[in-house]
Short mmCIF file of C-alpha atoms in Angstrom, two decimals:
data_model
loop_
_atom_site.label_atom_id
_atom_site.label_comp_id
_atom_site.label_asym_id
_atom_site.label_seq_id
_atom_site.Cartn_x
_atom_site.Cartn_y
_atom_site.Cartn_z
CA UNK A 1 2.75 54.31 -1.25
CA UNK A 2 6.50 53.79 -0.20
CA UNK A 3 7.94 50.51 -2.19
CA UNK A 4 8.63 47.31 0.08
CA UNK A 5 12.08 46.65 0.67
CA UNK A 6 13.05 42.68 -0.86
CA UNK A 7 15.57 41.16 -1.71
CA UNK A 8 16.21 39.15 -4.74
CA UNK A 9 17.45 35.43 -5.00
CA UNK A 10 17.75 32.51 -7.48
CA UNK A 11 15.87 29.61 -6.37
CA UNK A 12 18.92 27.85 -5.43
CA UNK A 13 20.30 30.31 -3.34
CA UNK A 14 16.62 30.60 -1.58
CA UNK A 15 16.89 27.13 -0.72
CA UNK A 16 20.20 27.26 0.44
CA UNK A 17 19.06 30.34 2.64
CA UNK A 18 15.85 28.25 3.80
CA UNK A 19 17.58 24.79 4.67
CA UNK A 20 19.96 27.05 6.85
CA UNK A 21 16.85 29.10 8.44
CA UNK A 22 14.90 25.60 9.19
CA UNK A 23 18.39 23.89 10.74
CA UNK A 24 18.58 26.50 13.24
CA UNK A 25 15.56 25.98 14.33
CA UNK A 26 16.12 22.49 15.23
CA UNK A 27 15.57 20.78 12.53
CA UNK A 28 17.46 17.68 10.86
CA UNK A 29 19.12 17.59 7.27
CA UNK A 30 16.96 15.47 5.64
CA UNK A 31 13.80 17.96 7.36
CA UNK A 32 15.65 21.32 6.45
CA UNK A 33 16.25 20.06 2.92
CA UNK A 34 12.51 19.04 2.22
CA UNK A 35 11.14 22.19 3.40
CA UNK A 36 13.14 24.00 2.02
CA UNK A 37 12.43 22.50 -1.29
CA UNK A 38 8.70 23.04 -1.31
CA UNK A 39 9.23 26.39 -0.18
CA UNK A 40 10.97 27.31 -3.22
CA UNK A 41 8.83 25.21 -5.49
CA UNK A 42 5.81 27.02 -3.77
CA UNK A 43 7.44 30.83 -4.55
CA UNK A 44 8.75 29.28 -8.03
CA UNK A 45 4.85 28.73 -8.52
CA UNK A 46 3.94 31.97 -7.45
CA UNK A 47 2.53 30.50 -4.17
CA UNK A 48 3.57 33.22 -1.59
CA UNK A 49 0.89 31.77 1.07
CA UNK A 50 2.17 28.39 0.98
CA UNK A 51 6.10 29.29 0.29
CA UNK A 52 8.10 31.72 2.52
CA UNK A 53 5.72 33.00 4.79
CA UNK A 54 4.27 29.61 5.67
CA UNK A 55 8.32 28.73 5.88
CA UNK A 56 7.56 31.20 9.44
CA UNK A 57 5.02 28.84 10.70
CA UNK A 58 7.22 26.22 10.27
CA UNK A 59 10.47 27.40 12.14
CA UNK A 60 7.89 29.15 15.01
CA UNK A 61 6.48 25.36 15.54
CA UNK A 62 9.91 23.83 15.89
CA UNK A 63 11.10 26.22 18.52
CA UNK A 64 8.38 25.88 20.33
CA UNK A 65 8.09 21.82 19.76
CA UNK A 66 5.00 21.03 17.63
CA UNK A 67 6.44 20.23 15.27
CA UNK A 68 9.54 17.32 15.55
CA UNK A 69 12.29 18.28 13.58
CA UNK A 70 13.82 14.97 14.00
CA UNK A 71 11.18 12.47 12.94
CA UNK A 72 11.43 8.79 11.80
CA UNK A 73 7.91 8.34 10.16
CA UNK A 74 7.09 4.57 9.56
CA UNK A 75 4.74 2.60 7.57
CA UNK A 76 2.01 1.25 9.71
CA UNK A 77 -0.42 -0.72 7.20
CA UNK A 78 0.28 -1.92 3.82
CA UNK A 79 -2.18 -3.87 1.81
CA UNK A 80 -1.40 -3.86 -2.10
CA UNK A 81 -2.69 -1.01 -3.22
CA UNK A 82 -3.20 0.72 0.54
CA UNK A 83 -0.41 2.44 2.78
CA UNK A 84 -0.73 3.38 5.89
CA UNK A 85 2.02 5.82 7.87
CA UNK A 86 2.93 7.91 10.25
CA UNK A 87 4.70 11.18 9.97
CA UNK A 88 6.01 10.90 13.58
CA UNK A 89 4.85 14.75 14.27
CA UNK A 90 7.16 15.71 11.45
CA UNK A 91 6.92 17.14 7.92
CA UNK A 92 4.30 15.38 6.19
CA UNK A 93 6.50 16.12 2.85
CA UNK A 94 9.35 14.54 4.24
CA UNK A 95 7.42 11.47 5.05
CA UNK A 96 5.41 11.87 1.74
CA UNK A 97 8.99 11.22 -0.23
CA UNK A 98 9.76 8.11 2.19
CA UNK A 99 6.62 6.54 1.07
CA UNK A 100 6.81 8.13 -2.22
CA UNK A 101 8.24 5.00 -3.95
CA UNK A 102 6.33 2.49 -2.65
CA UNK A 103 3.21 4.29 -3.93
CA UNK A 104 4.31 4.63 -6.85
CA UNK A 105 4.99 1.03 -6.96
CA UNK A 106 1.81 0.01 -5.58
CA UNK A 107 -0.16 2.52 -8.63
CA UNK A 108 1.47 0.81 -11.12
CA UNK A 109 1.05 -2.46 -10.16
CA UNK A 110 -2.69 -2.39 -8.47
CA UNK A 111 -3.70 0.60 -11.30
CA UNK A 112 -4.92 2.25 -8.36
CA UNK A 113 -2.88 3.49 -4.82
CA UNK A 114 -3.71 5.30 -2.08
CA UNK A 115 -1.19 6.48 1.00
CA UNK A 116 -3.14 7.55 3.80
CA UNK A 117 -0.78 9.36 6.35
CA UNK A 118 -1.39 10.92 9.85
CA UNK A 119 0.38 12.35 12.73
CA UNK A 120 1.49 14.61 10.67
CA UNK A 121 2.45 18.86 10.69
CA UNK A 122 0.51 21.11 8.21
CA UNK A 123 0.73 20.07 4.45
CA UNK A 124 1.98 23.61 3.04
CA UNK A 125 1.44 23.65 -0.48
CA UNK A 126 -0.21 20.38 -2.33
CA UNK A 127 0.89 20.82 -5.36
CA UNK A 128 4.39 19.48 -3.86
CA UNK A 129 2.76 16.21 -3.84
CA UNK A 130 0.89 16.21 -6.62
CA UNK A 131 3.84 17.36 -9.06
CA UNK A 132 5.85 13.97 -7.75
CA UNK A 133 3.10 11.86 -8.50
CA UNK A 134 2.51 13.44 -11.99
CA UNK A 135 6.21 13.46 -13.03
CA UNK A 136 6.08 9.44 -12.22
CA UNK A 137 3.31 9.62 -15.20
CA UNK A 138 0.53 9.05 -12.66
CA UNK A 139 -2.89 11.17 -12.06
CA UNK A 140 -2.45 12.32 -8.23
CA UNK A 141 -5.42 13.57 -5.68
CA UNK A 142 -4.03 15.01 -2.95
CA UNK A 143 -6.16 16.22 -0.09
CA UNK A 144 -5.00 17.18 3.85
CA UNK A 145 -6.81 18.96 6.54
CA UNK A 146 -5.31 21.60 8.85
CA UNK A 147 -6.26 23.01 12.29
CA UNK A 148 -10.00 24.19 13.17
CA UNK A 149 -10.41 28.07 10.82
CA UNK A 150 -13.13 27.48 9.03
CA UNK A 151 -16.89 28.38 9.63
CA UNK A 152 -19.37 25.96 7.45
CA UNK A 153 -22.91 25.91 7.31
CA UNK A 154 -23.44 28.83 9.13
CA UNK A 155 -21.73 27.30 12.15
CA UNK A 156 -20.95 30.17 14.51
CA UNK A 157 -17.09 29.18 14.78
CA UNK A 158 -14.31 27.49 12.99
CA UNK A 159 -15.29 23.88 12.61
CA UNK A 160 -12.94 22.61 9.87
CA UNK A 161 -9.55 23.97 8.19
CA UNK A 162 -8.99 25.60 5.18
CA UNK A 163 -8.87 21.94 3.89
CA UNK A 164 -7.07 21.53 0.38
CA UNK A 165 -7.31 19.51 -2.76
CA UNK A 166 -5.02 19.62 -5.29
CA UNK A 167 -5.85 17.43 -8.68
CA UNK A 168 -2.67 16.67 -11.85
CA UNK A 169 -2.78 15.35 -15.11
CA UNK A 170 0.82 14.04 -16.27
CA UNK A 171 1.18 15.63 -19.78
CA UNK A 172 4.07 16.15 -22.19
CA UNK A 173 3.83 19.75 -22.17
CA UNK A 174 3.67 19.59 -18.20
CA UNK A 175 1.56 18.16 -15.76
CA UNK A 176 -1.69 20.17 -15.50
CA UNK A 177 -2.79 20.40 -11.96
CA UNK A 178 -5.04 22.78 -9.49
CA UNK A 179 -4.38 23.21 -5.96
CA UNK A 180 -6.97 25.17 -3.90
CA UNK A 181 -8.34 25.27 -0.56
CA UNK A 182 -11.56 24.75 0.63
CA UNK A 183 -11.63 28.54 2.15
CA UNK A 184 -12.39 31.47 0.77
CA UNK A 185 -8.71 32.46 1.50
CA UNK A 186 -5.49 31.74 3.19
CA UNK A 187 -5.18 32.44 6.77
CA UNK A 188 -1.84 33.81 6.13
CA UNK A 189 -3.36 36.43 3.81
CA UNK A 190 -6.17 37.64 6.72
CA UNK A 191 -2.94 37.65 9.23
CA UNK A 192 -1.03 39.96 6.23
CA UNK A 193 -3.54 41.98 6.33
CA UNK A 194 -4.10 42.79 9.99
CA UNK A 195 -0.65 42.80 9.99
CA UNK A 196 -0.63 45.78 7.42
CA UNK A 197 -3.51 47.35 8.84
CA UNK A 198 -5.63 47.16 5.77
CA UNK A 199 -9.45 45.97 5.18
CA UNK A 200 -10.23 42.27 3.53
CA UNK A 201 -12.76 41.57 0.95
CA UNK A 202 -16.69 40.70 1.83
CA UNK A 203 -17.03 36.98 2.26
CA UNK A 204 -13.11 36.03 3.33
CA UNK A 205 -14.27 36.08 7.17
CA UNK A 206 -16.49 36.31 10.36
CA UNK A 207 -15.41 38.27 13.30
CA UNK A 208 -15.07 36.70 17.01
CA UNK A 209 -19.29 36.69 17.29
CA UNK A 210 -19.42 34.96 13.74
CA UNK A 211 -21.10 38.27 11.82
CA UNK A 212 -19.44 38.94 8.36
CA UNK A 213 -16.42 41.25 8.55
CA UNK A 214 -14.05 43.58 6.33
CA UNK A 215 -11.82 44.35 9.51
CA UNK A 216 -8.52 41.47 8.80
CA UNK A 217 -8.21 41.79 12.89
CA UNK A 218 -11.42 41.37 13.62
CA UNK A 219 -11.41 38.14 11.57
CA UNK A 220 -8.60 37.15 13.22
CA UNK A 221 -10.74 36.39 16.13
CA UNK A 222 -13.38 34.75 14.24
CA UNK A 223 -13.11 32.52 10.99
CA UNK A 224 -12.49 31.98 7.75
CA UNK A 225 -15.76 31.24 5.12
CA UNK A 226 -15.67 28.07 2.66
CA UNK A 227 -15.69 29.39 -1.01
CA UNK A 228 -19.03 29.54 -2.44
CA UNK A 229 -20.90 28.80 0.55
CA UNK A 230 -22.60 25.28 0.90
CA UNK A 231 -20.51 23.38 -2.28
CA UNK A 232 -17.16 25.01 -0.44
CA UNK A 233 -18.53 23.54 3.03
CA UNK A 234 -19.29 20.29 1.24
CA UNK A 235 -15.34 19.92 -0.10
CA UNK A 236 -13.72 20.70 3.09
CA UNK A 237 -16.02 18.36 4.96
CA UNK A 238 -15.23 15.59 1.98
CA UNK A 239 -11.43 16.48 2.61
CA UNK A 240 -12.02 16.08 6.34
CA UNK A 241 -13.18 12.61 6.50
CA UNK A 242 -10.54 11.34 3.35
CA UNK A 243 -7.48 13.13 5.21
CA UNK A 244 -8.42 11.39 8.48
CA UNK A 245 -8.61 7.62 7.57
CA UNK A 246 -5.60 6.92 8.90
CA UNK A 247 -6.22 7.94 12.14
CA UNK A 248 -5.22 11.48 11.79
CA UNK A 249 -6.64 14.52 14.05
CA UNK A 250 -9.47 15.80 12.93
CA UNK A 251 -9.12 19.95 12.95
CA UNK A 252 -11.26 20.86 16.10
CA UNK A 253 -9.11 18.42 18.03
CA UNK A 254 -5.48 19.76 16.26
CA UNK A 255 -3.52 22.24 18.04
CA UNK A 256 -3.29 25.63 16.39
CA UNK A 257 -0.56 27.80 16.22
CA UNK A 258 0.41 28.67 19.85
CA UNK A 259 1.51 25.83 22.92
CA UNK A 260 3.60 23.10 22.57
CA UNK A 261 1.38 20.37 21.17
CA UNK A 262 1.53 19.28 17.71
CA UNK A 263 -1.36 19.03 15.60
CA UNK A 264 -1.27 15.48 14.28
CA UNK A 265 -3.05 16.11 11.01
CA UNK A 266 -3.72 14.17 8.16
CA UNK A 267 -3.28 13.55 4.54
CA UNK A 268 -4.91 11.54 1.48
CA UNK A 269 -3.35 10.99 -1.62
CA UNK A 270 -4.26 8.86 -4.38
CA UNK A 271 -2.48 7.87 -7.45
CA UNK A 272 -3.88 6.62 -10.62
CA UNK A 273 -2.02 4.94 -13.39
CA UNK A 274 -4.21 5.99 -16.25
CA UNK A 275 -2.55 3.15 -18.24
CA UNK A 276 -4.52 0.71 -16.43
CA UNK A 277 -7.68 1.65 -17.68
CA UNK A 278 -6.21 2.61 -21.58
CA UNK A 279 -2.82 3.05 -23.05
CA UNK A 280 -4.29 6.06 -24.80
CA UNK A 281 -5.59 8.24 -22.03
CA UNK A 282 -2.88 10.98 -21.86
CA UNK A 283 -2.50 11.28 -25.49
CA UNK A 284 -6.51 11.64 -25.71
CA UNK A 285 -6.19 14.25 -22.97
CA UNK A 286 -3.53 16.36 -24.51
CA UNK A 287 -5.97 15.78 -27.67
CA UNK A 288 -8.74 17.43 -25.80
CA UNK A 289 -7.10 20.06 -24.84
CA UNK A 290 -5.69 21.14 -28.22
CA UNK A 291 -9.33 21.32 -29.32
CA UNK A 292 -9.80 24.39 -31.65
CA UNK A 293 -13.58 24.14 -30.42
CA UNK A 294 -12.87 23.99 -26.79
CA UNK A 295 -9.93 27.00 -26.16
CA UNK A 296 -11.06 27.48 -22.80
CA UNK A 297 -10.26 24.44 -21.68
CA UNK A 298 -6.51 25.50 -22.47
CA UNK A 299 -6.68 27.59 -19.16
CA UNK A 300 -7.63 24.49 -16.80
CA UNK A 301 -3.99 23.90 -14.92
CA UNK A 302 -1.99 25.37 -17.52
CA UNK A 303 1.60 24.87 -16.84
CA UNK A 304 3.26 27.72 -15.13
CA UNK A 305 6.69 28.34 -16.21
CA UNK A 306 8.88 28.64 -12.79
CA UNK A 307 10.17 31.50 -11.75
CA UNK A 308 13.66 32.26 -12.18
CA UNK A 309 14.24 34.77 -9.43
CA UNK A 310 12.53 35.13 -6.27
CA UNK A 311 11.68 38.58 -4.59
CA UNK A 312 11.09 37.83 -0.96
CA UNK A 313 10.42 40.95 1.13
CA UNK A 314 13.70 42.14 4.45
CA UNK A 315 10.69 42.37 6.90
CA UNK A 316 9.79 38.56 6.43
CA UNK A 317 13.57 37.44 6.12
CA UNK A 318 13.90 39.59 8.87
CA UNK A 319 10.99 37.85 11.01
CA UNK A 320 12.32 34.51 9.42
CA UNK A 321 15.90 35.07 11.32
CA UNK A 322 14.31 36.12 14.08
CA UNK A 323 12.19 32.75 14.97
CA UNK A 324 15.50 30.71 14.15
CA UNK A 325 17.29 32.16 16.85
#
């Protein structure tokens, strides 16, 4: 098999190259510079899905307007310890580090916070949220929902998105989070692989007439599965109803990825300040961890150390200069 041409950047020269890609598509500073940042932090992470190739989806929906690159999101509820915004058909990141402060504020003073935001674009990677929240020394829960992909109980079409959760622990070592979806898999990686012509696994997808299918295109006329059947279905309808509260679109009424209207989706994150409850609780936490009777619990979230250089393949910067145009 031939090697795939890429290129090679640090992850400041990536952003640099990002913020430039996401300006000429339309979009402001302030909108450039957080995607761009969680783009990096998602490659950094080893997130490809959720980094540069989402990055594509991104620039696509501002040149063809669903998403507003120019968006002044606003906080429309506040009681102590719940906000209530709106992303304005922006980012939801960029909004997410408007609010960020105040939630913080809120966690630490109520114990307990939750910002509820809608009218939002796609969440990209969670753990972008969840890392801000844990580096404030606060336990984060981050959940959004995403455009109609996924097939659940046996439904014969996509019915909910790929619906993620990421969870983070604050810890002196670094924060020790997850950050799944509710899918089997990415839609990106189905759309790689029809891209590439090759076959996915058993239990990613259904075709167009919602049988089980190997064939990527095929799938891409169908949907995606939950993981593990029923307890997958159960998440990404839990993540459903919490990313909604605040008046967000539900995903068989968001947009997809073609037209001109946005999606309007939603997202649920809740921050805990463990000190509330004890003074102790990270310190027993990094105890429990250390357990010589207990190693596998060392794997749970374990701290990736960041990349340092980023190979991104010419055929996606290629596509990536393409959209911006």
């Amino acid at each position: 098999m031939t090697p795939t041409a890429s290129r090679s950047f640090t992850p400041a020269d990536l952003e640099v190259l990002c913020r430039e890609v996401v300006r000429r598509a339309g979009a402001s500073e302030a909108a450039a510079q957080v995607l761009a940042v969680a783009t990096v932090e998602a490659e950094q992470r080893k997130r490809p899905a959720v980094g540069v190739r989402h990055l594509l989806d991104y620039v696509t929906a501002l040149r063809d307007g669903r998403l507003n690159g120019d968006p002044s999101p606003t906080l429309t509820g506040s009681r102590p310890s719940a906000l209530v915004a709106d992303a304005d058909g922006g980012p939801a990141q960029l909004a997410f580090d408007l609010f960020l402060p105040r939630l913080i504020d809120a966690a630490e003073s109520s114990g307990v916070a939750v910002l509820s935001l809608r009218n939002a674009f796609t969440t990209g990677e969670l753990g972008f949220y969840v890392r801000r929240l844990t580096t404030a020394g606060l336990i984060g829960l981050v959940c959004g929902n995403s455009p109609a992909l996924v097939s659940v109980y046996g439904s014969p079409g996509p019915v909910t998105g790929t619906n993620p959760l990421a969870f983070g622990v604050p810890q002196r070592s670094g924060s020790r989070a997850f950050d799944q979806a509710s899918s089997a898999t990415a839609w990106v990686n189905v759309r790689d692989a029809a891209e590439r012509g090759e076959p996915i696994p058993e239990g990613w997808a259904n075709d167009g007439d919602g049988e089980a299918t190997t064939d990527a295109t095929a799938a891409l006329d169908g949907s995606l599965l939950p993981f593990g059947g029923v307890k997958g279905a159960n998440i990404a309808i839990m993540v459903e109803l919490l990313a909604t509260l605040a008046g967000g679109s539900f995903s068989l009424d968001a947009t997809g990825s073609s037209g001109s209207e946005p999606p309007r989706l939603g997202l649920f994150a809740l921050a805990i300040d463990p000190a509330a409850f004890d003074a102790t609780a990270l310190d027993r936490v990094e105890r429990h961890f250390a357990r010589d009777d207990a190693s596998g619990l060392e794997a749970f979230g374990r701290p990736r150390e960041p990349l340092t250089r980023i190979d991104i393949e010419e055929s996606l910067l290629e596509r990536l200069a393409e959209a911006a145009r």
